[in-house]
Coordinates of C-alpha atoms in Angstrom, one line a residue:
X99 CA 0.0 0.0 0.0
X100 CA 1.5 3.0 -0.9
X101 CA 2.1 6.0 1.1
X102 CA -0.1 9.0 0.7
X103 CA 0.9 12.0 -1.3
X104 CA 1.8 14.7 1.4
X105 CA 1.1 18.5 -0.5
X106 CA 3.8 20.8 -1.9
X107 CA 4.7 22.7 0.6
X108 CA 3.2 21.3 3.9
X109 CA 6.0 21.0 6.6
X110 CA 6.3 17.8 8.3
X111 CA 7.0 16.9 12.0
X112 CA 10.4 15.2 12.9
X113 CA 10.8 12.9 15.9
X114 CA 12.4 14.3 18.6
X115 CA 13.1 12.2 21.7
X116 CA 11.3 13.5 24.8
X117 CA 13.6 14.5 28.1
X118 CA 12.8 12.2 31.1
X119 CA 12.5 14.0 34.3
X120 CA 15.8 13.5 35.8
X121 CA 17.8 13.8 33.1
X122 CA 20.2 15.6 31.5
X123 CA 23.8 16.7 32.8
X124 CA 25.0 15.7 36.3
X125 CA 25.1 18.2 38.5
X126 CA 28.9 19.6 38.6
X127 CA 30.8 18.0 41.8
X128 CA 31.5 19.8 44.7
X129 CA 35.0 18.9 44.6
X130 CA 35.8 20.8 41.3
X131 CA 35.5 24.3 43.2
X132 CA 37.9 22.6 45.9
X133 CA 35.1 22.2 48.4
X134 CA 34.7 18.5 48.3
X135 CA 35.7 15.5 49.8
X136 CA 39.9 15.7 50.4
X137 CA 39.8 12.2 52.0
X138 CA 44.0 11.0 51.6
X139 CA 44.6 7.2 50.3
X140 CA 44.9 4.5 53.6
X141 CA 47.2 2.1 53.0
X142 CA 46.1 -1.9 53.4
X143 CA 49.2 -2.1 56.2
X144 CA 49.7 -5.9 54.5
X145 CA 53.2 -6.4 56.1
X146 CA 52.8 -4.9 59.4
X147 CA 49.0 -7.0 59.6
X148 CA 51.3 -10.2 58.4
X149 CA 53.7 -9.7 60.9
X150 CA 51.6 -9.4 63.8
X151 CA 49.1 -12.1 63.1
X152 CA 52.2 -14.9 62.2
X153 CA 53.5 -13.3 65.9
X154 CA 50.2 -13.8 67.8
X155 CA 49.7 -17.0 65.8
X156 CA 53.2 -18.7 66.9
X157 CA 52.3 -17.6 70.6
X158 CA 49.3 -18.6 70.9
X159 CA 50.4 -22.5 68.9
X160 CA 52.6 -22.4 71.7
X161 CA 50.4 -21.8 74.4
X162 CA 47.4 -23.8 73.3
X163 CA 50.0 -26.9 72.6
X164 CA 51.6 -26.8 76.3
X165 CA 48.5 -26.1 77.4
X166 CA 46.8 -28.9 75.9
X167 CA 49.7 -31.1 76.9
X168 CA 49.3 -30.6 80.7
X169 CA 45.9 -31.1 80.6
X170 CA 46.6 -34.9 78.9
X171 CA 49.1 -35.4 82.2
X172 CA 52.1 -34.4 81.0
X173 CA 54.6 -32.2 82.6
X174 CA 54.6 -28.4 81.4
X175 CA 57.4 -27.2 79.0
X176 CA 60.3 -26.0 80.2
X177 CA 60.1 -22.6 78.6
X178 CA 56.8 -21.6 80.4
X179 CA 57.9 -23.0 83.8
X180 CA 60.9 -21.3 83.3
X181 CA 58.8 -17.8 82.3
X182 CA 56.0 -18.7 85.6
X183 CA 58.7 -18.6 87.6
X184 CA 60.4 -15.3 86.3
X185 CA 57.4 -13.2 86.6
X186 CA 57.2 -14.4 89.7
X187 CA 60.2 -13.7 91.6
X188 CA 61.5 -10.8 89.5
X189 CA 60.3 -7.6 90.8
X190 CA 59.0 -4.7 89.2
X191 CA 62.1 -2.4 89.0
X192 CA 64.3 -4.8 87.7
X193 CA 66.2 -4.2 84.3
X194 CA 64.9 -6.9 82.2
X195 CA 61.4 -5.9 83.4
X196 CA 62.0 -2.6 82.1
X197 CA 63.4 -3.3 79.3
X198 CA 60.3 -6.0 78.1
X199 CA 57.3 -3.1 79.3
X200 CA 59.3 -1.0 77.1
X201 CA 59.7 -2.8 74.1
X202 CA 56.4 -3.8 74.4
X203 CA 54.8 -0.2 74.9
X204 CA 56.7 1.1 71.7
X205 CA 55.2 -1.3 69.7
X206 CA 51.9 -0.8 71.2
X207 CA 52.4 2.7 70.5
X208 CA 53.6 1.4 66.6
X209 CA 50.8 -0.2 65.8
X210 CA 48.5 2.6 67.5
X211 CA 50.1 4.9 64.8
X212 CA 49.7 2.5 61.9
X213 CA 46.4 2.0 62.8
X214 CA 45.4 6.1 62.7
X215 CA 47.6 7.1 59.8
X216 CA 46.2 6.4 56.8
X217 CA 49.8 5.9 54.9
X218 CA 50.2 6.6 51.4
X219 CA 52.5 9.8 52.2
X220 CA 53.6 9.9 48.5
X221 CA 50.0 10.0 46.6
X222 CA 48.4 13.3 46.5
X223 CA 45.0 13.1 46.2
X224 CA 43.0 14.5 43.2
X225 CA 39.4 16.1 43.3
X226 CA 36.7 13.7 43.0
X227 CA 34.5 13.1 40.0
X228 CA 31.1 11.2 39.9
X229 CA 32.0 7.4 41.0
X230 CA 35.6 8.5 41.0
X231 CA 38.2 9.2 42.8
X232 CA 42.1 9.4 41.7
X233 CA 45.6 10.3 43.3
X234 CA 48.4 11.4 41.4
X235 CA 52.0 10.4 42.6
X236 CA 54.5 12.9 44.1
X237 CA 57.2 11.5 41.9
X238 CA 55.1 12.0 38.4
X239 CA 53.9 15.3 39.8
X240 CA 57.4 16.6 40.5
X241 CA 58.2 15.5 36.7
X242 CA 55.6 16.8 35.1
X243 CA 57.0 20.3 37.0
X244 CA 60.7 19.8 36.1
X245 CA 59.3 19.2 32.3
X246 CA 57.6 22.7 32.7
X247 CA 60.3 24.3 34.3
X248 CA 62.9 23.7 32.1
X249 CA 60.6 24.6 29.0
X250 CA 61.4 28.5 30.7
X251 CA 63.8 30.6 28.3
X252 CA 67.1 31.1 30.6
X253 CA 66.1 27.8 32.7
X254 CA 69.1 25.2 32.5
X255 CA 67.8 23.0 35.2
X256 CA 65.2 22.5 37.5
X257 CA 65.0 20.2 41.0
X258 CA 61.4 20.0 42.4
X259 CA 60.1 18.5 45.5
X260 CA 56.8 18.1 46.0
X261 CA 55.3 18.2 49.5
X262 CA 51.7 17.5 50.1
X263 CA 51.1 21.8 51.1
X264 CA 54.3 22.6 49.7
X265 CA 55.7 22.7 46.4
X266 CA 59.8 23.5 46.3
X267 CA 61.3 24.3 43.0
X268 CA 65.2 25.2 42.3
X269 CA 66.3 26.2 39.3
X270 CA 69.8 27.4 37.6
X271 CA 69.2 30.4 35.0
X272 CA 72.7 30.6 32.6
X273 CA 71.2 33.9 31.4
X274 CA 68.6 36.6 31.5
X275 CA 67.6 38.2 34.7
X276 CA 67.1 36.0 37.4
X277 CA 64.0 38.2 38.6
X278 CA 62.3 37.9 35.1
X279 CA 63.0 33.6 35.1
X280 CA 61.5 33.8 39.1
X281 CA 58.5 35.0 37.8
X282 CA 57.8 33.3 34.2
X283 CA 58.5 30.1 36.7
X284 CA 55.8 31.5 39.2
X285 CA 53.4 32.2 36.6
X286 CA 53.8 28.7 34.6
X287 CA 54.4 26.5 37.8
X288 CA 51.2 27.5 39.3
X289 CA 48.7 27.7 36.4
X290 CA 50.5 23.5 35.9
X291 CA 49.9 23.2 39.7
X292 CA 46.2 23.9 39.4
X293 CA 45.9 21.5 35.6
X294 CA 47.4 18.5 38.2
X295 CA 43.5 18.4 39.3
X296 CA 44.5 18.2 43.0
X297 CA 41.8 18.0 45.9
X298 CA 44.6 20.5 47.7
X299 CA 46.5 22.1 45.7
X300 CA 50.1 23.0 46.8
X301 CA 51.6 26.6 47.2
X302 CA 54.6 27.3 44.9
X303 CA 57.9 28.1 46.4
X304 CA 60.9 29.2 43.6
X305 CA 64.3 29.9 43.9
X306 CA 66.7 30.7 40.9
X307 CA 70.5 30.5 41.2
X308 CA 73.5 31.0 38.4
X309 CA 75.1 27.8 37.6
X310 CA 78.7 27.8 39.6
X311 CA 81.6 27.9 37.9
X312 CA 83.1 24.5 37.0
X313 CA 86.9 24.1 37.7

């Protein structure tokens, strides 16, 4: 059946595809203006976790073994008689005592700090995006810096180290003014600072030297 003749002329409705409600662009994240979340990286803490559950484990074999071996009517080990019989006759201000509350209270206090730092010292965090979020490394972000340092007419070298508030930048200028390479290297440094897309961005600190004389 063929279509029907539509007039010279007459205009014709195209299909357009209707807008649910709810749609359309996400709403922009906090975290681009710098107000968002600024949580850093924790670290999983795999080695010091390993260490201290193969400890606890070894003790407590040890223990539960001698334990369970008195219990069938044999005689205690050695070792634990041996330890009774310490803690029972040496008294409180004696060396070794002090020496064993203090080992054990520093690595109390080490595993208090593990356990409320959250590690990672060397990834910056970046600002979130919608089911994202990213860190950057100091070390790439120290080279992306040096790579825009040195781009600086009169810039021979650059060392930067990056600091989670901090950013230090020295540079060696073999000519033009050292004032006028300080602040191209302000300007360009902290225009790349903000492009890094850091939660926190860093102050820039320069310093531009002559190159000393060799020989």
């Amino acid at each position: 059946m063929s279509e029907p003749q539509r007039p010279e002329g007459a205009t014709e409705r195209l299909p357009v595809m209707e807008k649910t409600p709810g749609a359309g662009p996400p709403p922009p994240d906090r975290a681009e203006d710098g107000h968002g979340p600024r949580g850093r990286f924790w670290s999983a803490r795999r080695v010091p976790a390993g260490i201290v559950a193969l400890l606890l484990l070894i003790a407590s074999g040890a223990f539960l073994y001698d334990v369970v071996a008195v219990r069938a009517g044999r005689s205690a080990l050695g070792w634990r008689r041996e330890l009774a019989r310490q803690l029972a006759e040496r008294p409180l201000d004696d060396i070794w005592v002090r020496v064993g509350a203090g080992v054990a209270a520093a690595l109390g206090l080490w595993l208090l700090v593990l356990a409320l730092t959250p590690g990672l010292r060397k990834v910056l965090p970046m600002r979130r995006r919608p089911d994202v979020r990213a860190g950057l490394h100091r070390d790439a972000a120290s080279a992306v810096l040096r790579d825009r340092a040195v781009e600086i007419a009169g810039v021979q070298s650059a060392r930067v180290r990056v600091r989670r508030g901090k950013v230090r930048v020295r540079a060696l200028s073999h000519f033009r003014e050292l004032d006028d390479v300080r602040a191209d290297l302000d300007g360009v440094l902290d225009d790349t600072v903000r492009g890094l897309g850091l939660a926190r961005p860093p102050s820039v600190s320069v310093s531009v030297a002559r190159p000393g004389r060799k020989g």
